[in-house]
Short mmCIF file of C-alpha atoms in Angstrom, two decimals:
data_model
loop_
_atom_site.label_atom_id
_atom_site.label_comp_id
_atom_site.label_asym_id
_atom_site.label_seq_id
_atom_site.Cartn_x
_atom_site.Cartn_y
_atom_site.Cartn_z
CA UNK A 1 -6.86 21.01 1.03
CA UNK A 2 -10.20 21.71 2.64
CA UNK A 3 -12.05 20.74 -0.64
CA UNK A 4 -10.13 17.43 -0.63
CA UNK A 5 -11.17 16.80 3.02
CA UNK A 6 -14.87 17.55 2.28
CA UNK A 7 -14.92 15.33 -0.83
CA UNK A 8 -13.44 12.45 1.06
CA UNK A 9 -15.91 12.81 3.98
CA UNK A 10 -18.77 12.78 1.53
CA UNK A 11 -17.33 9.68 -0.17
CA UNK A 12 -17.04 8.01 3.18
CA UNK A 13 -20.59 8.95 4.05
CA UNK A 14 -21.95 7.59 0.84
CA UNK A 15 -20.04 4.31 1.31
CA UNK A 16 -21.37 4.02 4.80
CA UNK A 17 -24.96 4.48 3.80
CA UNK A 18 -24.61 1.76 1.23
CA UNK A 19 -22.69 -0.61 3.41
CA UNK A 20 -24.19 -3.58 5.37
CA UNK A 21 -25.41 -2.77 8.90
CA UNK A 22 -22.56 -2.97 11.46
CA UNK A 23 -22.51 -2.87 15.28
CA UNK A 24 -24.43 -0.04 16.80
CA UNK A 25 -21.38 1.48 18.62
CA UNK A 26 -19.41 1.42 15.27
CA UNK A 27 -22.20 3.27 13.48
CA UNK A 28 -22.41 5.78 16.25
CA UNK A 29 -18.69 6.43 16.02
CA UNK A 30 -19.02 7.00 12.20
CA UNK A 31 -21.87 9.38 12.75
CA UNK A 32 -20.06 11.19 15.51
CA UNK A 33 -16.93 11.60 13.45
CA UNK A 34 -18.90 12.94 10.51
CA UNK A 35 -20.76 15.40 12.81
CA UNK A 36 -17.31 16.51 14.30
CA UNK A 37 -16.09 17.22 10.82
CA UNK A 38 -19.21 19.19 10.03
CA UNK A 39 -18.82 21.45 13.02
CA UNK A 40 -15.09 22.01 12.49
CA UNK A 41 -13.60 19.82 15.25
CA UNK A 42 -11.27 17.43 13.43
CA UNK A 43 -9.44 16.35 16.51
CA UNK A 44 -12.66 14.70 17.84
CA UNK A 45 -13.15 12.97 14.52
CA UNK A 46 -9.58 11.74 14.55
CA UNK A 47 -9.89 10.39 18.11
CA UNK A 48 -12.94 8.46 17.24
CA UNK A 49 -11.62 6.93 14.02
CA UNK A 50 -8.26 6.05 15.59
CA UNK A 51 -10.10 4.33 18.46
CA UNK A 52 -11.98 2.17 15.85
CA UNK A 53 -8.68 1.31 14.17
CA UNK A 54 -7.10 0.40 17.56
CA UNK A 55 -10.07 -1.96 18.06
CA UNK A 56 -9.13 -3.78 14.83
CA UNK A 57 -11.97 -2.34 12.74
CA UNK A 58 -10.49 -2.06 9.21
CA UNK A 59 -12.61 -1.26 6.19
CA UNK A 60 -12.26 1.21 3.35
CA UNK A 61 -14.97 3.62 4.49
CA UNK A 62 -13.49 4.07 7.90
CA UNK A 63 -10.02 4.67 6.28
CA UNK A 64 -11.40 7.33 3.98
CA UNK A 65 -13.13 9.09 6.89
CA UNK A 66 -9.94 8.97 8.85
CA UNK A 67 -8.16 10.54 6.03
CA UNK A 68 -10.77 13.32 5.73
CA UNK A 69 -10.27 14.10 9.41
CA UNK A 70 -6.53 14.44 9.10
CA UNK A 71 -6.88 16.56 5.95
CA UNK A 72 -9.31 18.87 7.78
CA UNK A 73 -6.89 19.33 10.65
CA UNK A 74 -3.90 19.87 8.23
CA UNK A 75 -5.92 22.63 6.60
CA UNK A 76 -6.64 24.42 9.93
CA UNK A 77 -4.87 26.41 12.49
CA UNK A 78 -4.34 23.22 14.70
CA UNK A 79 -2.27 21.44 11.98
CA UNK A 80 0.38 19.10 13.33
CA UNK A 81 3.44 17.66 11.63
CA UNK A 82 2.64 14.40 9.92
CA UNK A 83 -1.06 15.09 9.25
CA UNK A 84 -0.68 14.75 5.56
CA UNK A 85 1.34 11.64 5.95
CA UNK A 86 -1.37 10.07 8.12
CA UNK A 87 -3.98 11.08 5.57
CA UNK A 88 -1.90 9.42 2.87
CA UNK A 89 -1.54 6.30 4.97
CA UNK A 90 -5.35 6.15 5.45
CA UNK A 91 -6.04 6.50 1.73
CA UNK A 92 -3.36 3.95 0.89
CA UNK A 93 -5.04 1.61 3.29
CA UNK A 94 -8.49 2.24 1.67
CA UNK A 95 -7.06 1.30 -1.63
CA UNK A 96 -5.56 -1.91 -0.26
CA UNK A 97 -8.96 -2.84 1.14
CA UNK A 98 -10.95 -1.61 -1.93
CA UNK A 99 -8.68 -1.36 -4.93
CA UNK A 100 -11.19 0.05 -7.27
CA UNK A 101 -12.04 3.18 -5.08
CA UNK A 102 -11.53 6.00 -7.62
CA UNK A 103 -12.19 8.77 -5.10
CA UNK A 104 -9.65 7.41 -2.69
CA UNK A 105 -7.09 7.06 -5.53
CA UNK A 106 -7.68 10.63 -6.61
CA UNK A 107 -7.46 11.82 -3.03
CA UNK A 108 -4.19 10.01 -2.41
CA UNK A 109 -2.74 11.62 -5.54
CA UNK A 110 -3.76 15.07 -4.41
CA UNK A 111 -2.32 14.49 -0.95
CA UNK A 112 1.00 13.22 -2.37
CA UNK A 113 1.16 16.27 -4.69
CA UNK A 114 0.52 18.60 -1.75
CA UNK A 115 3.24 16.94 0.22
CA UNK A 116 5.68 17.22 -2.74
CA UNK A 117 4.73 20.87 -3.21
CA UNK A 118 5.48 21.66 0.51
CA UNK A 119 8.66 19.66 0.44
CA UNK A 120 9.98 21.38 -2.68
CA UNK A 121 10.03 24.68 -0.74
CA UNK A 122 12.94 23.21 1.27
CA UNK A 123 14.55 20.59 -0.90
CA UNK A 124 13.98 18.39 -3.97
CA UNK A 125 11.39 15.76 -3.60
CA UNK A 126 12.62 12.13 -3.22
CA UNK A 127 11.20 9.65 -5.72
CA UNK A 128 12.30 6.09 -5.45
CA UNK A 129 11.16 3.24 -7.64
CA UNK A 130 10.42 -0.05 -6.13
CA UNK A 131 12.63 -3.14 -6.68
CA UNK A 132 12.11 -4.71 -10.06
CA UNK A 133 10.90 -8.00 -8.62
CA UNK A 134 8.25 -6.17 -6.50
CA UNK A 135 7.21 -3.96 -9.35
CA UNK A 136 6.69 -7.00 -11.67
CA UNK A 137 4.74 -8.92 -8.95
CA UNK A 138 2.52 -5.92 -8.40
CA UNK A 139 1.47 -5.82 -12.14
CA UNK A 140 -1.24 -8.48 -11.45
CA UNK A 141 -3.12 -9.63 -8.38
CA UNK A 142 -1.67 -12.71 -6.83
CA UNK A 143 -4.77 -14.83 -7.65
CA UNK A 144 -4.52 -13.78 -11.32
CA UNK A 145 -0.89 -14.85 -11.52
CA UNK A 146 -1.92 -18.22 -10.07
CA UNK A 147 -4.89 -18.50 -12.50
CA UNK A 148 -2.69 -17.75 -15.47
CA UNK A 149 -0.18 -20.39 -14.35
CA UNK A 150 -2.96 -22.91 -14.14
CA UNK A 151 -4.26 -22.14 -17.56
CA UNK A 152 -0.72 -22.43 -18.89
CA UNK A 153 -0.43 -25.86 -17.41
CA UNK A 154 -3.67 -26.85 -19.23
CA UNK A 155 -2.01 -25.74 -22.48
CA UNK A 156 0.98 -27.94 -21.75
CA UNK A 157 -1.39 -30.85 -21.02
CA UNK A 158 -3.23 -30.26 -24.21
CA UNK A 159 -0.06 -30.10 -26.18
CA UNK A 160 1.03 -33.41 -24.86
CA UNK A 161 -2.22 -35.07 -25.82
CA UNK A 162 -2.17 -33.59 -29.28
CA UNK A 163 1.46 -34.61 -29.79
CA UNK A 164 0.78 -38.15 -28.74
CA UNK A 165 -2.48 -38.73 -30.56
CA UNK A 166 -2.02 -36.75 -33.82
CA UNK A 167 -0.90 -38.56 -36.84
CA UNK A 168 -0.24 -35.57 -39.12
CA UNK A 169 3.20 -33.89 -38.81
CA UNK A 170 1.55 -30.41 -38.70
CA UNK A 171 -0.69 -31.49 -35.82
CA UNK A 172 2.22 -32.91 -33.92
CA UNK A 173 4.18 -29.72 -34.55
CA UNK A 174 1.37 -27.68 -33.11
CA UNK A 175 1.43 -29.92 -30.05
CA UNK A 176 5.10 -29.30 -29.53
CA UNK A 177 4.58 -25.58 -29.93
CA UNK A 178 1.72 -25.69 -27.30
CA UNK A 179 4.00 -27.61 -24.90
CA UNK A 180 6.92 -25.13 -25.35
CA UNK A 181 4.84 -21.98 -25.11
CA UNK A 182 2.66 -23.28 -22.26
CA UNK A 183 5.76 -24.32 -20.25
CA UNK A 184 7.34 -21.00 -20.69
CA UNK A 185 4.21 -19.11 -19.69
CA UNK A 186 3.60 -21.56 -16.75
CA UNK A 187 7.14 -20.74 -15.47
CA UNK A 188 6.64 -17.01 -15.85
CA UNK A 189 3.20 -16.80 -14.37
CA UNK A 190 4.09 -19.37 -11.64
CA UNK A 191 7.15 -17.15 -10.68
CA UNK A 192 4.88 -14.17 -10.53
CA UNK A 193 2.41 -16.01 -8.27
CA UNK A 194 5.21 -17.15 -5.96
CA UNK A 195 6.80 -13.69 -5.77
CA UNK A 196 3.47 -12.03 -5.01
CA UNK A 197 2.72 -14.61 -2.33
CA UNK A 198 6.25 -14.15 -0.76
CA UNK A 199 5.93 -10.37 -0.70
CA UNK A 200 2.45 -10.60 0.89
CA UNK A 201 3.51 -13.02 3.61
CA UNK A 202 6.98 -11.58 4.37
CA UNK A 203 6.35 -7.93 4.20
CA UNK A 204 3.68 -5.37 5.24
CA UNK A 205 3.15 -1.96 3.57
CA UNK A 206 3.53 1.16 5.80
CA UNK A 207 3.48 4.95 5.24
CA UNK A 208 5.79 7.53 6.70
CA UNK A 209 3.73 9.79 9.02
CA UNK A 210 6.47 12.24 10.06
CA UNK A 211 7.92 15.10 7.91
CA UNK A 212 11.15 13.04 7.27
CA UNK A 213 12.27 9.67 8.53
CA UNK A 214 15.96 9.06 8.76
CA UNK A 215 17.12 5.74 7.61
CA UNK A 216 19.75 3.94 9.92
CA UNK A 217 21.70 0.77 9.93
CA UNK A 218 21.18 -2.13 12.29
CA UNK A 219 23.22 -0.30 14.99
CA UNK A 220 21.18 2.94 14.80
CA UNK A 221 23.73 4.95 12.72
CA UNK A 222 22.45 7.06 9.85
CA UNK A 223 23.10 5.63 6.48
CA UNK A 224 25.72 7.46 4.35
CA UNK A 225 24.44 9.29 1.21
CA UNK A 226 25.02 7.83 -2.26
CA UNK A 227 25.85 9.85 -5.41
CA UNK A 228 22.80 10.48 -7.57
CA UNK A 229 20.11 9.51 -5.02
CA UNK A 230 19.08 10.46 -1.53
CA UNK A 231 19.00 7.19 0.42
CA UNK A 232 19.44 8.67 3.90
CA UNK A 233 15.77 9.62 4.52
CA UNK A 234 12.22 8.79 3.47
CA UNK A 235 9.74 11.59 2.87
CA UNK A 236 6.32 12.06 4.51
CA UNK A 237 3.58 10.04 2.78
CA UNK A 238 5.99 7.58 1.15
CA UNK A 239 5.18 3.89 1.16
CA UNK A 240 7.81 1.48 2.53
CA UNK A 241 7.53 -2.33 3.14
CA UNK A 242 8.25 -3.62 6.71
CA UNK A 243 10.27 -6.84 6.65
CA UNK A 244 11.21 -7.28 10.29
CA UNK A 245 10.30 -5.82 13.67
CA UNK A 246 12.68 -5.40 16.57
CA UNK A 247 12.51 -3.43 19.80
CA UNK A 248 10.49 -0.42 18.47
CA UNK A 249 12.24 -0.35 15.13
CA UNK A 250 11.35 -1.74 11.66
CA UNK A 251 13.58 -3.09 8.95
CA UNK A 252 12.07 -1.57 5.85
CA UNK A 253 12.49 -1.86 2.12
CA UNK A 254 12.66 1.64 0.46
CA UNK A 255 13.40 1.32 -3.21
CA UNK A 256 16.58 -0.82 -3.45
CA UNK A 257 17.57 0.13 0.15
CA UNK A 258 17.13 -1.97 3.25
CA UNK A 259 17.37 0.05 6.35
CA UNK A 260 15.80 0.61 9.79
CA UNK A 261 13.24 3.17 10.88
CA UNK A 262 11.59 3.87 14.28
CA UNK A 263 8.10 2.34 14.58
CA UNK A 264 6.74 5.65 15.68
CA UNK A 265 7.62 7.07 12.20
CA UNK A 266 5.35 4.64 10.33
CA UNK A 267 1.75 3.68 10.03
CA UNK A 268 1.28 0.05 9.21
CA UNK A 269 -1.53 -0.49 6.73
CA UNK A 270 -4.32 -3.06 7.06
CA UNK A 271 -4.70 -5.40 4.20
CA UNK A 272 -7.54 -7.74 3.10
#
């Protein structure tokens, strides 16, 4: 894991050198965190990066550097439960803020593989697919869904014009086909745009930062297990979607299950 931490720290350093100038105190915090990692004191780096996060400073470079700090601690003698989960949360946040960050994506895959490896020593890993509607909406960015719906509406409009103005039967048929296909695509792409917008507005991604989070019902009782799937707990590093907040607890979507988790078990992710 130390190799991953060093690679992520270097990636964060390169990104910071190439980034626009920021407030002096923020730059000093970055430099101090990098220096702390260099001299083998990850706790100091974690404290500095968490302070920046508490101040509302959210960018991909800071998230990558925070992940490197947690990975460095997880690989040392001062490792604490949930370090890998917090590193996964930071890398997931970096990808939300900068989707094309290949190093962050590779780092997240490595961290998740390490969590799965450690978990498999005690029990089988839990893999849960997202709901079909969320999986479909996530296939394309929200703006692209909307753009495709708009282009489809242009096809419908063009078909209407051709059908009305054309005199030849073949041209009129082409207009009818354009209307039919354009309308179907407009409905599909428009639905995708609406679903993506609803998921963005009504839920927030979060990552489990404890070794295992027990799912409970609204009254705080643990959910019963279901045959063929473990729906009673969520593993460290897993992504859930927060839909409601109430008195230190979050209503989350975990695969096809809606249940409650304690807020202390999750790290909410910043988004663009």
